[in-house]
């Protein structure tokens, strides 16, 4: 298994597999493991049915019992348009194939829209955990707007047998205060009904691009988004992996501390991602990184993202387009390659 991982990483293997984090010590983190729910979430205010739902998430698929997660998310039919998402592989216009891909790949769960999951719920809700994404940014408005709108209710997720709800907040956007309030209320209701909550904690503001540099994935800004996600009751945070740092200082807004850049992070991607984990209450709230867009180097990119996430102290990957925009057998192979990183004992916490 480690040989295959090393092969995918190529010239990056040594840097990613041998790096030792000197910023935030691994001993400070609450790390994923078979006893994660028992040691972390039994201390929280979550109702007991939420723990049962989380146990269903952690207990399914190839990563069952490890404390790690591999989730297939397919909400791109709304977020990116169905044509843009499914034209590369039209079989996924049929929602059943989305669920089949997650099942055949041994994912912990499948995350999608009310329409997708609802159309096959009676056949599959008892076979794989459902995560219903309740809000979306649709692309049919003209002029285009960038806002997350509720498409489904928490009660609809409960009625179809979902074990969790997912939602996005565009932190930094003019609409984010409304989104924070909406999703905080929705998460409280989901917890009342016994479902877990996952927040897509994304940044969205044209002001986050400064002097030609895009800071939407800066470690300091995404770290703060993670902290806000944990604050409104997310049980798991989905975040893009950092590609740079220093968003606060470059843009010149908000509040930060020079030690964020001199002591708590370096330029190494594992150290940058560890800062994201630290902002998730030092790992008490699990960090799953997104897999990103599909491209020519999907397999090496996916494996590298998984290695960075795991070695930083993260909880897993949520990867969609890289898997479903290719033949199903290849999609299964890619998701299995990601999962193998979390199953491989030689890939350790940095």
Coordinates of C-alpha atoms in Angstrom, one line a residue:
X1 CA 0.0 0.0 0.0
X2 CA 2.8 2.5 0.9
X3 CA 4.5 1.7 -2.4
X4 CA 1.5 2.7 -4.4
X5 CA 1.1 5.9 -2.4
X6 CA 4.8 6.7 -2.9
X7 CA 4.4 6.1 -6.6
X8 CA 1.5 8.5 -6.9
X9 CA 3.4 11.2 -4.9
X10 CA 6.4 10.9 -7.1
X11 CA 8.9 13.7 -6.4
X12 CA 6.8 15.0 -3.5
X13 CA 7.0 11.7 -1.6
X14 CA 9.9 12.5 0.6
X15 CA 8.6 16.0 1.5
X16 CA 5.1 14.8 2.3
X17 CA 5.8 11.5 4.0
X18 CA 8.8 12.4 6.2
X19 CA 7.9 16.0 7.2
X20 CA 7.9 16.6 11.0
X21 CA 5.6 19.4 12.1
X22 CA 7.4 21.9 14.4
X23 CA 4.6 24.4 14.7
X24 CA 1.6 22.9 16.6
X25 CA 2.6 19.6 18.2
X26 CA 0.7 16.5 17.3
X27 CA 0.4 15.8 21.0
X28 CA -1.9 18.9 21.3
X29 CA -4.4 17.4 18.8
X30 CA -7.5 15.3 19.3
X31 CA -6.8 12.8 16.5
X32 CA -9.2 10.5 14.6
X33 CA -9.2 6.9 15.8
X34 CA -11.5 4.0 16.6
X35 CA -12.4 5.6 20.0
X36 CA -13.0 9.1 18.6
X37 CA -16.7 9.3 19.4
X38 CA -16.2 7.8 22.9
X39 CA -13.4 10.1 23.9
X40 CA -14.5 13.4 22.2
X41 CA -18.2 13.5 21.4
X42 CA -19.6 11.8 24.5
X43 CA -18.3 14.9 26.4
X44 CA -20.4 17.3 24.3
X45 CA -24.0 18.6 24.5
X46 CA -25.0 16.6 21.4
X47 CA -28.2 14.5 22.0
X48 CA -27.7 10.8 22.1
X49 CA -29.4 10.2 18.8
X50 CA -26.8 12.4 17.2
X51 CA -24.1 10.1 18.5
X52 CA -25.9 7.2 17.0
X53 CA -26.0 9.0 13.6
X54 CA -22.3 9.8 13.8
X55 CA -21.6 6.2 14.6
X56 CA -23.4 5.3 11.4
X57 CA -21.1 7.6 9.5
X58 CA -17.9 6.4 11.1
X59 CA -19.0 2.8 10.9
X60 CA -19.7 2.4 7.2
X61 CA -17.5 1.5 4.2
X62 CA -13.8 0.6 3.9
X63 CA -12.8 3.1 6.6
X64 CA -15.3 1.8 9.2
X65 CA -13.9 1.8 12.7
X66 CA -10.8 3.9 11.9
X67 CA -12.2 7.3 12.8
X68 CA -11.5 8.5 9.2
X69 CA -14.0 9.4 6.5
X70 CA -14.3 9.1 2.8
X71 CA -17.4 10.9 1.5
X72 CA -18.8 11.2 -2.1
X73 CA -20.4 14.6 -2.5
X74 CA -22.4 15.3 -5.7
X75 CA -24.2 18.6 -5.4
X76 CA -22.5 20.0 -8.5
X77 CA -25.7 19.6 -10.6
X78 CA -26.8 22.8 -8.8
X79 CA -23.5 24.4 -7.8
X80 CA -21.9 24.1 -11.2
X81 CA -24.9 23.2 -13.4
X82 CA -25.9 19.7 -14.4
X83 CA -24.5 20.0 -17.9
X84 CA -21.1 21.2 -16.7
X85 CA -21.0 18.5 -14.1
X86 CA -22.4 15.4 -15.8
X87 CA -21.6 15.9 -19.5
X88 CA -18.2 14.2 -19.1
X89 CA -20.0 11.1 -17.8
X90 CA -23.8 11.3 -18.6
X91 CA -24.7 8.2 -16.5
X92 CA -24.6 10.4 -13.5
X93 CA -27.6 12.4 -14.6
X94 CA -29.3 9.3 -13.0
X95 CA -29.1 9.7 -9.2
X96 CA -29.0 6.0 -8.7
X97 CA -25.5 5.9 -10.2
X98 CA -24.3 8.5 -7.8
X99 CA -25.3 6.3 -4.8
X100 CA -24.0 3.2 -6.5
X101 CA -20.6 4.8 -6.9
X102 CA -20.4 5.6 -3.2
X103 CA -21.5 2.1 -2.3
X104 CA -19.1 0.3 -4.7
X105 CA -16.2 2.5 -3.6
X106 CA -16.8 1.7 0.1
X107 CA -17.4 5.4 1.1
X108 CA -18.6 6.3 4.6
X109 CA -21.5 8.2 3.1
X110 CA -23.0 10.0 0.1
X111 CA -23.8 13.7 0.2
X112 CA -26.2 15.2 -2.3
X113 CA -29.3 17.2 -2.9
X114 CA -32.9 16.7 -1.9
X115 CA -33.9 15.6 -5.4
X116 CA -31.0 13.2 -5.9
X117 CA -31.3 11.4 -2.5
X118 CA -35.1 11.6 -2.4
X119 CA -35.4 9.9 -5.7
X120 CA -33.8 6.7 -4.5
X121 CA -34.2 7.0 -0.7
X122 CA -36.4 3.9 -0.2
X123 CA -33.9 1.8 -2.1
X124 CA -30.7 3.0 -0.5
X125 CA -31.1 5.0 2.7
X126 CA -30.7 1.9 4.8
X127 CA -27.7 0.7 2.7
X128 CA -25.4 3.7 3.0
X129 CA -25.6 6.8 5.2
X130 CA -27.2 9.8 3.5
X131 CA -26.1 13.4 4.0
X132 CA -28.6 15.9 2.7
X133 CA -27.1 19.2 1.5
X134 CA -29.9 21.7 2.4
X135 CA -28.6 24.9 0.7
X136 CA -27.0 25.7 -2.7
X137 CA -25.8 28.5 -5.0
X138 CA -27.7 28.1 -8.3
X139 CA -26.3 29.4 -11.5
X140 CA -29.4 30.2 -13.5
X141 CA -30.0 33.7 -12.2
X142 CA -29.0 36.5 -14.5
X143 CA -27.1 38.6 -13.6
X144 CA -25.4 35.9 -11.6
X145 CA -25.5 36.1 -7.8
X146 CA -23.3 34.2 -5.3
X147 CA -25.5 33.3 -2.4
X148 CA -26.4 30.1 -0.6
X149 CA -30.2 29.6 -0.6
X150 CA -32.1 26.9 1.4
X151 CA -33.4 24.3 -1.0
X152 CA -34.6 21.8 1.6
X153 CA -35.6 21.6 5.2
X154 CA -34.1 19.7 8.1
X155 CA -37.4 17.8 8.4
X156 CA -37.1 16.6 4.8
X157 CA -33.7 15.2 5.6
X158 CA -35.1 13.4 8.7
X159 CA -38.1 12.0 6.8
X160 CA -35.9 10.4 4.1
X161 CA -33.7 8.7 6.7
X162 CA -30.6 10.9 6.4
X163 CA -28.1 10.6 9.2
X164 CA -26.7 14.1 8.6
X165 CA -27.4 17.4 7.0
X166 CA -24.8 19.5 5.1
X167 CA -24.8 23.2 4.4
X168 CA -22.5 25.9 3.0
X169 CA -21.8 29.3 4.5
X170 CA -19.9 31.8 2.3
X171 CA -17.8 33.5 5.0
X172 CA -16.7 37.0 4.1
X173 CA -19.6 37.5 1.7
X174 CA -22.2 40.3 2.2
X175 CA -24.8 37.6 2.8
X176 CA -22.8 35.6 5.3
X177 CA -24.5 37.0 8.5
X178 CA -27.9 35.8 7.2
X179 CA -26.4 32.4 6.2
X180 CA -24.8 32.0 9.6
X181 CA -28.1 32.6 11.3
X182 CA -30.0 30.3 9.0
X183 CA -27.6 27.4 9.3
X184 CA -27.1 27.8 13.0
X185 CA -30.8 27.4 13.4
X186 CA -30.9 24.5 11.0
X187 CA -28.1 22.7 12.7
X188 CA -29.8 23.1 16.1
X189 CA -33.0 21.6 14.6
X190 CA -31.0 18.8 13.0
X191 CA -29.4 18.0 16.4
X192 CA -32.8 18.0 18.0
X193 CA -33.9 15.4 15.4
X194 CA -30.8 13.3 16.0
X195 CA -28.8 14.1 12.8
X196 CA -25.2 15.1 12.6
X197 CA -24.2 18.4 10.9
X198 CA -21.4 19.1 8.3
X199 CA -20.5 22.7 7.2
X200 CA -18.9 23.6 4.0
X201 CA -17.0 26.5 5.5
X202 CA -16.0 28.4 2.3
X203 CA -14.9 31.9 1.7
X204 CA -16.4 34.2 -0.9
X205 CA -15.5 37.8 -1.5
X206 CA -13.8 39.5 -4.5
X207 CA -11.8 41.5 -1.9
X208 CA -10.0 38.3 -1.0
X209 CA -8.0 38.6 -4.3
X210 CA -5.3 41.1 -3.8
X211 CA -2.5 42.1 -6.2
X212 CA -3.3 39.0 -8.4
X213 CA -3.1 36.6 -5.4
X214 CA -6.2 34.6 -4.4
X215 CA -6.5 34.3 -0.7
X216 CA -9.7 32.4 -0.6
X217 CA -7.6 29.4 0.4
X218 CA -5.2 31.1 2.7
X219 CA -4.5 29.2 5.9
X220 CA -5.3 32.1 8.2
X221 CA -8.6 33.0 6.6
X222 CA -9.8 29.4 6.1
X223 CA -8.7 28.6 9.6
X224 CA -11.0 31.4 10.9
X225 CA -13.8 30.1 8.8
X226 CA -13.3 26.7 10.4
X227 CA -13.4 28.2 13.8
X228 CA -16.7 29.9 13.0
X229 CA -18.1 26.7 11.6
X230 CA -17.3 24.9 14.9
X231 CA -18.9 27.8 16.8
X232 CA -22.3 27.3 15.1
X233 CA -22.5 23.6 15.9
X234 CA -20.8 21.8 13.0
X235 CA -19.8 18.2 13.9
X236 CA -17.5 18.1 10.9
X237 CA -16.0 20.9 8.8
X238 CA -15.4 20.7 5.1
X239 CA -12.7 23.0 3.9
X240 CA -10.5 23.5 0.9
X241 CA -6.9 22.7 1.6
X242 CA -4.7 25.8 2.0
X243 CA -2.6 26.9 -1.0
X244 CA -1.1 30.0 0.7
X245 CA -1.2 32.1 3.8
X246 CA -1.2 35.7 5.0
X247 CA -4.7 36.7 3.8
X248 CA -5.3 39.0 6.8
X249 CA -2.0 40.9 6.4
X250 CA -2.1 41.1 2.6
X251 CA -5.7 42.4 2.4
X252 CA -5.3 44.5 5.6
X253 CA -8.5 43.7 7.5
X254 CA -9.7 41.9 10.6
X255 CA -7.4 40.9 13.4
X256 CA -4.5 38.4 13.5
X257 CA -1.2 37.9 15.3
X258 CA 2.3 37.8 13.9
X259 CA 2.8 34.5 15.7
X260 CA 0.3 32.9 13.3
X261 CA 2.9 33.3 10.6
X262 CA 6.2 33.0 12.5
X263 CA 5.3 30.2 15.0
X264 CA 2.1 28.5 14.1
X265 CA 2.6 27.9 10.4
X266 CA 5.3 27.5 7.8
X267 CA 5.0 27.3 4.0
X268 CA 4.7 23.5 4.1
X269 CA 1.2 22.3 3.1
X270 CA 1.0 19.9 6.2
X271 CA 1.8 22.8 8.5
X272 CA -0.8 25.0 6.8
X273 CA -3.4 22.3 7.0
X274 CA -2.5 21.7 10.7
X275 CA -3.5 25.3 11.4
X276 CA -6.9 24.5 9.9
X277 CA -7.1 21.5 12.2
X278 CA -6.1 23.7 15.2
X279 CA -9.0 26.1 14.4
X280 CA -11.4 23.1 14.5
X281 CA -10.9 23.1 18.3
X282 CA -7.6 21.2 18.0
X283 CA -9.4 18.4 16.2
X284 CA -12.4 18.1 18.5
X285 CA -14.4 18.9 15.4
X286 CA -13.2 16.8 12.4
X287 CA -11.6 18.5 9.4
X288 CA -12.3 17.0 6.0
X289 CA -10.7 18.6 3.0
X290 CA -12.3 18.8 -0.4
X291 CA -10.9 16.9 -3.4
X292 CA -11.0 19.8 -5.8
X293 CA -11.8 19.9 -9.5
X294 CA -11.1 17.1 -12.0
X295 CA -8.0 17.3 -14.1
X296 CA -5.2 15.4 -15.9
X297 CA -3.4 14.4 -12.6
X298 CA -6.4 13.4 -10.5
X299 CA -4.9 10.3 -8.9
X300 CA -1.6 11.9 -7.7
X301 CA -3.5 15.1 -6.7
X302 CA -6.1 13.1 -4.7
X303 CA -3.5 11.0 -2.9
X304 CA -1.4 14.0 -2.1
X305 CA -4.4 15.8 -0.7
X306 CA -5.2 12.8 1.5
X307 CA -1.7 12.5 2.7
X308 CA -1.5 16.2 3.7
X309 CA -4.9 15.9 5.4
X310 CA -4.0 12.8 7.4
X311 CA -0.5 13.8 8.4
X312 CA -1.9 17.3 9.5
X313 CA -4.4 15.6 11.8
X314 CA -7.5 15.8 9.6
X315 CA -10.3 13.3 9.4
X316 CA -10.6 12.5 5.7
X317 CA -11.5 13.7 2.2
X318 CA -14.8 14.5 0.5
X319 CA -14.1 14.1 -3.2
X320 CA -16.7 14.3 -6.0
X321 CA -15.7 15.5 -9.4
X322 CA -12.5 13.6 -9.5
X323 CA -14.5 10.4 -9.1
X324 CA -17.8 10.9 -11.0
X325 CA -16.4 12.7 -14.0
X326 CA -14.8 9.4 -15.2
X327 CA -16.0 5.8 -15.8
X328 CA -17.4 4.2 -12.7
X329 CA -14.7 1.6 -12.3
X330 CA -12.0 4.4 -12.5
X331 CA -14.0 6.5 -10.0
X332 CA -14.1 3.5 -7.6
X333 CA -10.3 3.1 -8.1
X334 CA -9.7 6.8 -7.3
X335 CA -11.8 6.8 -4.1
X336 CA -10.1 3.6 -3.0
X337 CA -6.7 5.2 -3.6
X338 CA -7.8 8.0 -1.2
X339 CA -9.0 5.5 1.4
X340 CA -5.8 3.6 1.2
X341 CA -3.9 6.6 2.6
X342 CA -6.1 6.4 5.7
X343 CA -5.7 2.7 6.0
X344 CA -1.9 2.7 5.5
X345 CA -0.1 2.6 8.9
X346 CA 3.1 4.0 7.3
X347 CA 1.3 7.3 6.7
X348 CA 1.6 8.8 10.2
X349 CA 0.7 12.1 11.9
X350 CA 3.5 14.6 11.3

